[in-house]
Coordinates of C-alpha atoms in Angstrom, one line a residue:
Chain A
X9 CA 27.5 -37.2 -13.4
X10 CA 26.8 -34.1 -15.5
X11 CA 23.2 -34.1 -14.2
X12 CA 24.4 -34.1 -10.6
X13 CA 26.8 -31.3 -11.4
X14 CA 24.0 -29.2 -12.8
X15 CA 22.0 -29.7 -9.6
X16 CA 24.7 -29.1 -7.0
X17 CA 26.9 -26.6 -8.8
X18 CA 24.2 -24.6 -10.6
X19 CA 25.1 -21.8 -12.9
X20 CA 22.5 -19.6 -11.4
X21 CA 24.9 -19.1 -8.5
X22 CA 26.7 -16.8 -10.9
X23 CA 23.7 -14.5 -11.5
X24 CA 23.8 -12.3 -8.4
X25 CA 27.5 -11.5 -8.9
X26 CA 27.1 -11.3 -12.6
X27 CA 24.5 -8.6 -12.4
X28 CA 26.9 -6.3 -10.5
X29 CA 29.9 -7.2 -12.5
X30 CA 28.4 -7.1 -16.0
X31 CA 26.3 -4.0 -15.5
X32 CA 28.9 -1.9 -13.7
X33 CA 32.2 -3.2 -15.0
X34 CA 31.9 -5.1 -18.3
X35 CA 29.2 -3.0 -19.9
X36 CA 31.0 0.4 -19.1
X37 CA 34.2 -1.1 -20.4
X38 CA 32.6 -2.2 -23.6
X39 CA 30.7 1.0 -24.3
X40 CA 33.7 3.1 -23.6
X41 CA 35.1 2.1 -27.0
X42 CA 32.1 3.6 -28.7
X43 CA 31.8 6.8 -26.6
X44 CA 35.5 7.5 -27.0
X45 CA 34.7 8.2 -30.6
X46 CA 32.0 10.8 -29.8
X47 CA 31.4 14.3 -28.4
X48 CA 29.3 13.3 -25.5
X49 CA 27.1 15.0 -22.9
X50 CA 25.5 12.0 -21.3
X51 CA 22.2 13.2 -22.7
X52 CA 23.2 12.9 -26.3
X53 CA 26.3 12.3 -28.5
X54 CA 27.6 13.0 -31.9
X55 CA 30.1 10.8 -33.7
X56 CA 33.4 12.5 -34.4
X57 CA 35.6 9.5 -35.3
X58 CA 39.2 9.5 -33.9
X59 CA 39.3 13.2 -33.1
X60 CA 39.6 12.6 -29.3
X61 CA 42.6 10.4 -29.8
X62 CA 44.2 12.8 -32.2
X63 CA 43.8 15.5 -29.6
X64 CA 45.4 13.3 -27.0
X65 CA 48.5 12.8 -29.1
X66 CA 48.6 16.3 -30.5
X67 CA 48.1 18.6 -27.5
X68 CA 51.4 18.8 -25.6
X69 CA 49.7 19.0 -22.2
X70 CA 47.8 15.7 -22.9
X71 CA 50.8 14.0 -24.4
X72 CA 52.9 14.9 -21.3
X73 CA 50.3 13.0 -19.4
X74 CA 51.0 9.9 -21.4
X75 CA 54.7 10.2 -20.8
X76 CA 54.3 10.9 -17.1
X77 CA 52.2 7.8 -16.7
X78 CA 54.9 5.6 -18.2
X79 CA 57.7 7.3 -16.2
X80 CA 55.7 7.1 -13.0
X81 CA 54.8 3.4 -13.5
X82 CA 58.3 2.3 -14.4
X83 CA 60.0 4.3 -11.7
X84 CA 57.7 3.2 -8.9
X85 CA 57.8 -0.5 -9.9
X86 CA 61.5 -0.5 -10.3
X87 CA 62.1 1.0 -6.9
X88 CA 59.6 -1.3 -5.3
X89 CA 61.4 -4.3 -6.8
X90 CA 64.8 -3.2 -5.6
X91 CA 63.8 -2.0 -2.1
X92 CA 61.2 -4.8 -1.6
X93 CA 63.8 -7.4 -2.5
X94 CA 66.5 -6.0 -0.2
X95 CA 64.1 -5.6 2.7
X96 CA 62.7 -9.1 2.0
X97 CA 66.1 -10.7 2.0
X98 CA 67.0 -8.8 5.2
X99 CA 63.8 -9.7 7.0
X100 CA 64.3 -13.4 6.1
X101 CA 67.7 -13.5 7.7
X102 CA 68.1 -14.3 11.4
X103 CA 67.3 -11.0 13.0
X104 CA 65.4 -10.1 16.2
X105 CA 63.3 -7.2 15.1
X106 CA 62.0 -8.8 11.9
X107 CA 58.3 -8.8 12.8
X108 CA 58.4 -5.3 14.1
X109 CA 60.1 -3.9 10.9
X110 CA 57.7 -5.8 8.7
X111 CA 54.7 -4.2 10.5
X112 CA 56.3 -0.8 10.2
X113 CA 56.9 -1.1 6.5
X114 CA 53.5 -2.7 5.8
X115 CA 51.2 -0.3 7.8
X116 CA 51.3 2.6 5.2
X117 CA 49.6 0.2 2.7
X118 CA 46.4 0.5 4.9
X119 CA 46.5 4.2 5.4
X120 CA 44.2 6.6 3.5
X121 CA 46.1 7.9 0.4
X122 CA 44.7 11.4 0.9
X123 CA 46.1 11.5 4.5
X124 CA 49.5 10.3 3.2
X125 CA 49.4 12.9 0.4
X126 CA 48.6 15.8 2.8
X127 CA 51.3 14.6 5.3
X128 CA 54.0 14.5 2.6
X129 CA 52.9 17.8 1.2
X130 CA 53.8 19.2 4.6
X131 CA 57.1 17.2 5.0
X132 CA 58.1 18.3 1.5
X133 CA 57.3 22.0 2.0
X134 CA 60.2 24.0 0.4
X135 CA 61.0 26.3 3.3
X136 CA 59.5 24.8 6.5
X137 CA 59.3 21.1 5.5
X138 CA 61.2 18.5 7.6
X139 CA 62.9 16.9 4.6
X140 CA 64.6 20.1 3.6
X141 CA 65.2 20.8 7.3
X142 CA 67.1 17.5 7.5
X143 CA 69.1 18.3 4.4
X144 CA 70.0 21.7 5.9
X145 CA 71.7 19.9 8.8
X146 CA 74.3 18.7 6.3
X147 CA 74.5 22.2 4.9
X148 CA 72.6 21.2 1.8
X149 CA 70.0 23.5 0.3
X150 CA 66.9 21.4 -0.2
X151 CA 65.1 21.6 -3.6
X152 CA 61.4 22.5 -3.9
X153 CA 60.4 18.9 -4.2
X154 CA 56.7 19.5 -5.3
X155 CA 57.1 23.0 -6.8
X156 CA 59.8 22.3 -9.3
X157 CA 58.3 20.9 -12.5
X158 CA 61.4 18.7 -13.1
X159 CA 61.2 17.1 -9.6
X160 CA 57.5 17.0 -8.8
X161 CA 56.7 13.7 -10.5
X162 CA 59.7 12.0 -8.9
X163 CA 58.7 13.3 -5.5
X164 CA 55.2 11.9 -5.8
X165 CA 56.6 8.6 -7.1
X166 CA 58.8 8.4 -4.0
X167 CA 55.8 8.8 -1.8
X168 CA 54.0 6.1 -3.8
X169 CA 57.0 3.8 -3.1
X170 CA 56.9 4.7 0.6
X171 CA 53.2 3.8 0.7
X172 CA 53.4 0.6 -1.4
X173 CA 56.7 -0.9 -0.5
X174 CA 55.0 -3.0 2.2
X175 CA 53.2 -5.2 -0.3
X176 CA 56.3 -5.8 -2.4
X177 CA 58.2 -6.7 0.8
X178 CA 55.7 -9.3 2.0
X179 CA 55.4 -10.8 -1.4
X180 CA 59.2 -11.2 -1.6
X181 CA 59.3 -12.6 1.9
X182 CA 56.7 -15.3 0.9
X183 CA 58.8 -16.0 -2.2
X184 CA 62.1 -16.3 -0.4
X185 CA 60.6 -18.5 2.3
X186 CA 59.3 -20.9 -0.3
X187 CA 62.8 -21.7 -1.5
X188 CA 63.7 -25.1 -0.3
X189 CA 66.5 -25.2 2.4
X190 CA 68.5 -27.8 0.4
X191 CA 69.8 -25.2 -1.9
X192 CA 71.5 -23.1 0.8
X193 CA 72.8 -26.3 2.4
X194 CA 74.4 -27.4 -0.8
X195 CA 75.8 -23.9 -1.2
X196 CA 77.4 -24.0 2.2
X197 CA 79.0 -27.4 1.5
X198 CA 80.5 -25.9 -1.6
X199 CA 81.8 -23.1 0.5
X200 CA 79.6 -20.3 -0.8
X201 CA 79.1 -17.1 1.2
X202 CA 76.1 -14.9 1.8
X203 CA 76.8 -13.0 -1.4
X204 CA 76.7 -16.2 -3.5
X205 CA 73.5 -17.1 -1.8
X206 CA 72.0 -13.8 -2.8
X207 CA 73.0 -13.9 -6.4
X208 CA 72.8 -17.6 -7.2
X209 CA 69.9 -18.8 -5.1
X210 CA 67.7 -16.0 -3.9
X211 CA 67.6 -13.9 -7.1
X212 CA 66.9 -16.7 -9.6
X213 CA 64.5 -18.6 -7.3
X214 CA 62.4 -15.7 -6.1
X215 CA 61.6 -14.8 -9.7
X216 CA 57.9 -15.7 -9.4
X217 CA 57.7 -13.2 -6.5
X218 CA 59.6 -10.6 -8.4
X219 CA 57.3 -11.0 -11.4
X220 CA 54.3 -10.6 -9.2
X221 CA 55.7 -7.4 -7.7
X222 CA 56.6 -6.0 -11.2
X223 CA 53.1 -6.8 -12.6
X224 CA 51.3 -5.5 -9.6
X225 CA 53.1 -2.3 -9.2
X226 CA 53.2 -1.6 -13.0
X227 CA 49.4 -2.0 -13.2
X228 CA 48.9 0.0 -10.1
X229 CA 51.4 2.7 -11.3
X230 CA 49.7 3.1 -14.6
X231 CA 46.3 3.7 -12.9
X232 CA 47.5 6.0 -10.1
X233 CA 45.2 8.9 -9.5
X234 CA 44.4 9.6 -5.8
X235 CA 48.0 10.3 -4.6
X236 CA 48.7 12.6 -7.5
X237 CA 45.4 14.4 -7.0
X238 CA 46.0 14.8 -3.3
X239 CA 49.6 16.1 -3.6
X240 CA 49.8 18.2 -6.8
X241 CA 46.5 18.0 -8.8
X242 CA 48.7 17.4 -11.8
X243 CA 50.7 20.6 -11.3
X244 CA 52.9 22.6 -11.3
X245 CA 51.7 23.2 -14.8
X246 CA 51.0 19.8 -16.2
X247 CA 54.2 18.3 -14.9
X248 CA 52.6 15.6 -12.8
X249 CA 49.5 14.9 -14.9
X250 CA 48.9 11.3 -15.7
X251 CA 46.2 9.7 -17.8
X252 CA 44.1 9.0 -14.8
X253 CA 44.2 12.7 -13.7
X254 CA 43.5 13.8 -17.2
X255 CA 40.4 11.5 -17.3
X256 CA 39.2 13.3 -14.1
X257 CA 40.0 16.8 -15.4
X258 CA 38.2 16.3 -18.7
X259 CA 35.3 14.8 -16.8
X260 CA 35.1 17.8 -14.6
X261 CA 35.3 20.1 -17.6
X262 CA 32.4 18.2 -19.2
X263 CA 34.4 16.7 -22.1
X264 CA 33.0 13.2 -21.5
X265 CA 34.1 11.9 -24.9
X266 CA 37.7 13.1 -24.4
X267 CA 37.7 11.7 -20.8
X268 CA 36.4 8.3 -22.1
X269 CA 39.1 8.4 -24.8
X270 CA 41.6 8.7 -22.0
X271 CA 40.1 5.6 -20.4
X272 CA 40.4 3.7 -23.6
X273 CA 44.1 4.8 -24.0
X274 CA 44.8 3.7 -20.4
X275 CA 43.0 0.3 -21.2
X276 CA 45.2 -0.2 -24.3
X277 CA 48.4 0.8 -22.6
X278 CA 47.7 -1.6 -19.7
X279 CA 46.9 -4.4 -22.0
X280 CA 49.7 -3.8 -24.5
X281 CA 52.3 -3.6 -21.7
X282 CA 51.0 -6.1 -19.3
X283 CA 50.1 -9.0 -21.6
X284 CA 53.4 -9.4 -23.4
X285 CA 55.3 -8.7 -20.2
X286 CA 53.4 -11.4 -18.4
X287 CA 54.3 -13.9 -21.1
X288 CA 57.9 -12.9 -21.1
X289 CA 58.3 -13.0 -17.3
X290 CA 56.7 -16.3 -16.7
X291 CA 58.8 -17.9 -19.5
X292 CA 61.9 -16.9 -17.7
X293 CA 60.9 -18.5 -14.4
X294 CA 63.2 -21.3 -13.3
X295 CA 61.9 -24.7 -12.1
X296 CA 62.6 -25.3 -8.4
Chain B
X3 CA 74.4 -17.6 8.8
X4 CA 76.1 -16.9 12.1
X5 CA 75.0 -13.8 14.1
X6 CA 78.1 -11.7 14.2
X7 CA 79.0 -8.1 15.0
X8 CA 78.4 -6.9 11.5
X9 CA 74.9 -8.4 11.3
X10 CA 73.9 -6.8 14.6
X11 CA 75.2 -3.4 13.4
X12 CA 73.4 -3.8 10.1
X13 CA 70.2 -4.7 11.9
X14 CA 70.5 -1.6 14.1
X15 CA 71.0 0.6 11.1
X16 CA 68.0 -0.8 9.2
X17 CA 65.9 -0.6 12.3
X18 CA 66.7 3.1 12.9
X19 CA 66.2 4.0 9.2
X20 CA 62.9 2.2 9.1
X21 CA 61.6 3.8 12.3
X22 CA 62.6 7.2 11.0
X23 CA 61.2 6.7 7.5
X24 CA 58.0 4.9 8.5
X25 CA 57.1 6.3 11.9
X26 CA 58.1 9.9 11.6
X27 CA 55.2 10.8 9.2
X28 CA 52.7 9.3 11.6
X29 CA 54.3 11.1 14.6
X30 CA 54.1 14.3 12.5
X31 CA 50.4 13.8 12.0
X32 CA 49.8 13.3 15.7
X33 CA 52.0 16.2 16.7
X34 CA 50.4 18.6 14.2
X35 CA 46.9 17.5 15.3
X36 CA 47.8 18.7 18.8
X37 CA 49.0 22.2 17.9
X38 CA 47.4 25.6 17.5
X39 CA 47.1 26.9 13.9
X40 CA 50.1 29.2 14.0
X41 CA 52.3 26.5 15.6
X42 CA 51.2 23.9 13.0
X43 CA 52.1 26.3 10.2
X44 CA 55.8 26.0 11.3
X45 CA 55.6 22.3 10.3
X46 CA 58.3 21.3 12.7
X47 CA 58.7 18.5 15.2
X48 CA 58.5 20.8 18.3
X49 CA 56.3 19.4 21.1
X50 CA 53.3 21.7 21.5
X51 CA 53.2 24.0 24.5
X52 CA 49.6 23.1 25.2
X53 CA 47.8 20.1 23.9
X54 CA 45.0 21.2 21.6
X55 CA 44.1 17.7 20.3
X56 CA 40.7 17.6 21.9
X57 CA 39.7 21.1 20.9
X58 CA 40.9 20.4 17.3
X59 CA 39.0 17.2 17.0
X60 CA 35.8 18.9 18.4
X61 CA 36.3 21.7 15.9
X62 CA 36.8 19.3 12.9
X63 CA 33.7 17.4 13.9
X64 CA 31.6 20.6 14.2
X65 CA 32.8 22.1 10.9
X66 CA 30.3 22.7 8.2
X67 CA 27.3 21.6 10.2
X68 CA 28.8 18.3 11.5
X69 CA 29.8 17.2 8.0
X70 CA 32.4 14.7 9.4
X71 CA 29.8 12.9 11.5
X72 CA 27.7 12.5 8.4
X73 CA 30.8 11.4 6.5
X74 CA 31.6 8.7 9.1
X75 CA 28.0 7.5 8.9
X76 CA 28.1 7.3 5.1
X77 CA 31.4 5.6 5.0
X78 CA 30.3 3.0 7.5
X79 CA 27.1 2.3 5.6
X80 CA 29.1 2.1 2.3
X81 CA 31.7 -0.3 3.8
X82 CA 29.3 -2.6 5.7
X83 CA 26.8 -3.1 2.9
X84 CA 29.4 -3.4 0.2
X85 CA 31.1 -6.1 2.3
X86 CA 27.8 -8.0 3.0
X87 CA 27.0 -8.2 -0.7
X88 CA 30.6 -8.9 -1.8
X89 CA 30.9 -11.9 0.6
X90 CA 27.5 -13.4 -0.4
X91 CA 27.8 -13.0 -4.2
X92 CA 31.5 -13.7 -4.6
X93 CA 31.6 -16.8 -2.5
X94 CA 28.7 -18.3 -4.4
X95 CA 30.3 -17.4 -7.7
X96 CA 33.7 -18.7 -6.7
X97 CA 32.2 -22.0 -5.6
X98 CA 30.7 -22.8 -9.0
X99 CA 33.7 -21.4 -10.9
X100 CA 36.0 -23.7 -8.9
X101 CA 33.9 -26.8 -8.9
X102 CA 32.7 -26.9 -12.5
X103 CA 35.1 -27.3 -15.5
X104 CA 33.2 -26.2 -18.5
X105 CA 33.9 -23.9 -21.5
X106 CA 31.6 -21.3 -19.9
X107 CA 33.4 -21.3 -16.6
X108 CA 36.8 -20.7 -18.1
X109 CA 35.4 -17.8 -20.1
X110 CA 33.7 -16.4 -17.0
X111 CA 37.0 -16.8 -15.1
X112 CA 38.9 -14.9 -17.8
X113 CA 36.4 -12.0 -17.6
X114 CA 36.8 -12.0 -13.8
X115 CA 40.6 -11.9 -14.0
X116 CA 40.3 -8.9 -16.4
X117 CA 38.8 -7.0 -13.5
X118 CA 42.1 -7.1 -11.7
X119 CA 44.0 -5.5 -14.6
X120 CA 41.6 -3.3 -16.6
X121 CA 41.0 0.2 -15.2
X122 CA 37.2 0.8 -14.7
X123 CA 35.8 3.2 -17.4
X124 CA 34.6 6.2 -15.5
X125 CA 32.0 8.2 -17.5
X126 CA 30.4 5.1 -19.0
X127 CA 29.8 3.8 -15.5
X128 CA 28.1 7.1 -14.6
X129 CA 26.1 6.6 -17.8
X130 CA 24.9 3.2 -16.7
X131 CA 24.2 4.4 -13.1
X132 CA 22.1 7.3 -14.6
X133 CA 20.3 4.8 -16.8
X134 CA 19.2 2.7 -13.8
X135 CA 18.5 5.7 -11.6
X136 CA 21.3 5.0 -9.1
X137 CA 23.8 7.9 -9.8
X138 CA 24.5 10.0 -6.7
X139 CA 22.9 7.4 -4.5
X140 CA 24.5 5.3 -1.8
X141 CA 22.9 2.2 -3.3
X142 CA 24.7 3.0 -6.6
X143 CA 28.0 3.6 -4.9
X144 CA 27.7 0.3 -3.0
X145 CA 27.0 -1.5 -6.3
X146 CA 30.1 0.0 -8.0
X147 CA 32.3 -1.0 -5.0
X148 CA 30.9 -4.6 -5.3
X149 CA 31.7 -4.7 -9.1
X150 CA 35.2 -3.3 -8.6
X151 CA 36.2 -5.5 -5.7
X152 CA 34.5 -8.6 -6.9
X153 CA 37.5 -10.0 -8.8
X154 CA 39.9 -10.0 -5.9
X155 CA 37.3 -11.7 -3.6
X156 CA 36.6 -14.4 -6.2
X157 CA 40.3 -15.1 -6.4
X158 CA 40.8 -15.6 -2.7
X159 CA 37.6 -17.6 -2.3
X160 CA 38.4 -19.8 -5.4
X161 CA 41.9 -20.6 -4.0
X162 CA 40.4 -21.5 -0.6
X163 CA 37.6 -23.6 -2.0
X164 CA 40.1 -25.5 -4.1
X165 CA 41.5 -26.9 -0.8
X166 CA 38.1 -28.3 0.3
X167 CA 37.8 -31.9 -0.8
X168 CA 35.0 -32.8 -3.2
X169 CA 34.2 -35.8 -1.0
X170 CA 32.4 -33.4 1.4
X171 CA 30.1 -32.3 -1.4
X172 CA 29.5 -35.9 -2.4
X173 CA 28.6 -36.9 1.2
X174 CA 26.2 -34.0 1.4
X175 CA 24.6 -34.9 -1.9
X176 CA 24.1 -38.5 -0.7
X177 CA 22.2 -37.1 2.2
X178 CA 19.9 -35.5 -0.3
X179 CA 21.0 -31.9 -0.1
X180 CA 20.6 -29.6 -3.1
X181 CA 22.8 -26.9 -4.5
X182 CA 21.8 -24.1 -2.2
X183 CA 21.7 -26.3 0.9
X184 CA 25.1 -27.7 0.1
X185 CA 26.6 -24.3 -0.3
X186 CA 25.0 -22.5 2.7
X187 CA 24.9 -25.4 5.2
X188 CA 28.1 -27.2 4.3
X189 CA 30.5 -25.1 2.3
X190 CA 30.0 -21.5 3.5
X191 CA 30.7 -22.3 7.2
X192 CA 34.0 -23.9 6.1
X193 CA 34.9 -20.6 4.4
X194 CA 35.1 -18.7 7.7
X195 CA 38.9 -18.1 7.7
X196 CA 39.0 -16.7 4.2
X197 CA 35.7 -14.7 4.7
X198 CA 37.4 -13.1 7.7
X199 CA 40.4 -12.2 5.6
X200 CA 38.3 -10.7 2.9
X201 CA 36.2 -8.7 5.3
X202 CA 39.2 -7.2 7.0
X203 CA 41.1 -6.3 3.8
X204 CA 38.2 -5.1 1.8
X205 CA 36.9 -3.0 4.8
X206 CA 40.1 -1.1 4.8
X207 CA 40.1 -0.7 1.0
X208 CA 36.5 0.5 0.7
X209 CA 36.8 2.8 3.7
X210 CA 39.9 4.3 2.2
X211 CA 38.5 4.6 -1.3
X212 CA 38.7 8.1 -2.6
X213 CA 38.6 7.9 -6.3
X214 CA 35.2 6.1 -6.8
X215 CA 33.1 8.2 -4.4
X216 CA 34.7 11.3 -6.0
X217 CA 33.2 10.2 -9.3
X218 CA 30.1 8.3 -8.4
X219 CA 28.8 9.9 -5.2
X220 CA 29.1 13.7 -5.5
X221 CA 27.0 16.0 -3.4
X222 CA 27.4 17.4 0.2
X223 CA 24.7 15.0 1.5
X224 CA 26.7 12.0 0.4
X225 CA 30.2 12.8 1.6
X226 CA 32.5 10.0 2.7
X227 CA 35.4 10.4 5.1
X228 CA 38.0 10.5 2.4
X229 CA 36.1 13.2 0.5
X230 CA 35.7 15.3 3.6
X231 CA 39.4 15.3 4.2
X232 CA 40.0 16.2 0.6
X233 CA 37.4 19.0 0.8
X234 CA 38.9 20.4 4.0
X235 CA 42.3 20.9 2.2
X236 CA 40.8 23.8 0.3
X237 CA 38.8 25.1 3.3
X238 CA 41.6 24.9 5.9
X239 CA 44.4 26.3 3.8
X240 CA 46.2 27.8 6.8
X241 CA 44.9 25.5 9.5
X242 CA 47.0 22.4 9.2
X243 CA 46.2 21.5 12.8
X244 CA 42.6 20.8 11.9
X245 CA 43.5 19.0 8.7
X246 CA 45.8 16.7 10.6
X247 CA 43.3 16.2 13.3
X248 CA 41.0 14.9 10.6
X249 CA 43.8 12.8 9.0
X250 CA 44.5 11.3 12.4
X251 CA 40.8 10.4 12.9
X252 CA 40.6 8.5 9.6
X253 CA 43.9 6.7 10.2
X254 CA 42.6 5.2 13.4
X255 CA 40.2 2.6 12.0
X256 CA 42.8 0.9 9.8
X257 CA 45.3 1.1 12.6
X258 CA 43.0 -0.7 15.0
X259 CA 42.2 -3.4 12.4
X260 CA 45.9 -3.8 11.7
X261 CA 46.8 -4.2 15.4
X262 CA 44.3 -7.0 15.8
X263 CA 44.5 -8.7 12.4
X264 CA 48.0 -7.9 11.0
X265 CA 48.7 -11.6 10.2
X266 CA 45.4 -12.1 8.4
X267 CA 45.8 -8.9 6.4
X268 CA 49.4 -9.7 5.3
X269 CA 48.6 -13.3 4.5
X270 CA 45.5 -12.4 2.5
X271 CA 47.1 -9.7 0.5
X272 CA 50.1 -11.9 -0.3
X273 CA 47.9 -14.8 -1.4
X274 CA 45.7 -12.4 -3.5
X275 CA 48.7 -11.0 -5.2
X276 CA 50.5 -14.3 -5.9
X277 CA 47.4 -16.0 -7.2
X278 CA 46.6 -13.1 -9.5

């Protein structure tokens, strides 16, 4: 049988894909560890040990970037779980406009991030923007959403949630639909109401979907670059800089070693957060 | 659950909130693209006195020596060729990875999955591209897109191939077909549904990609549509009407795909996410 395997499922089928993937993904990832320890100009390099990493943790404007990355990832994934779950539950109940609402919520996923960034930059304009105009209706004085260093990161995070909530919602819908009907039937016989159904059936049994949403949006949040770059370029000051935007800024400035150290830090953060979390989350899943 | 008054009221509220939150930004793009520059600077929802949409679009296309035309051409080439290569190489790889259980395939699969999690290392990728003479070329950019999107495609293909019974392979082998013949004459035609899903989803992602062309495809000759829109933000500081005309133009291709293939896109992305 092994002989037949070799002939009909040959390993050389992996070569074309392997060339692209090894050369342009695995090799750069591997060499990034070395070049993060150098002062580097592409032409030549000099070894400087851990200096780049020390800089990252010592310089306040780089360290802020690390903090911002964590805040951004946790905030966006938390909000996507809450709103995605609520929308998912709502869209799975017997309503007439379900398909329409689902399409509305999903479409932003497919829109250019740069276009979304520019649009919300306008909507969030401190004096003319529609969002503050809406608040003024109620006699509230709207804040400078993107200009206030304390608010800017949260504002960009909210736009990210707006753009990405569609994926979370459809994943929750798939998860909720896969829960067998018998559970709600049993609950009805026992006299449970919609609230019981939500807490005792939907929440525990849509855990796989919830875990997927958490992992996906956490990984995506840690890597976010384009939305931040389109809306604030890391400003005002360094208040919305994340590791990904620092990688770009250092690259532009010609500090390739420092930029690559940023990449390695991002790699380590993703691995150190995602791997244990994945273990923890899958352990807590309940059998259906 | 019985449909009662409260349920209908709740549905109405959610519907209105969703329409406002998710439609208004797009309505704003369309409206601003129809205005004159001074009107657009007011950033309000007033209907424009005269419709300047056509004039604005013409001006955006003509700007900087028809840069947007070149950008659409480049983005189309990038998307089409990346997709062609992705479909061919990832379906082949997924076939072998699904069918053979071997220490080597599980290691390979682990490395492929890493591609979904690990952020690509930027400057080292430029270093490799320079080394093989493909930095700042469309060919190099296409190769990078293939490398970055490969993992997601393998995931979808592998899940789908898992549903194709091995008896089909065995029957073909009995007829004396070899590896390539089996794959291209028997298996690949069966993959049509998932190939269609991958093509539609990846077309949108590659067309919308901003970050990677920003790094790996610099230079005015090589602009893509996302980079043009980004470059225009510094050029048209006070001409929001032109900026939004451009934004409108690059939102249309995904919108058209979504109108025709929304079911496929949603199903494919859910499957990709859950399997990952």
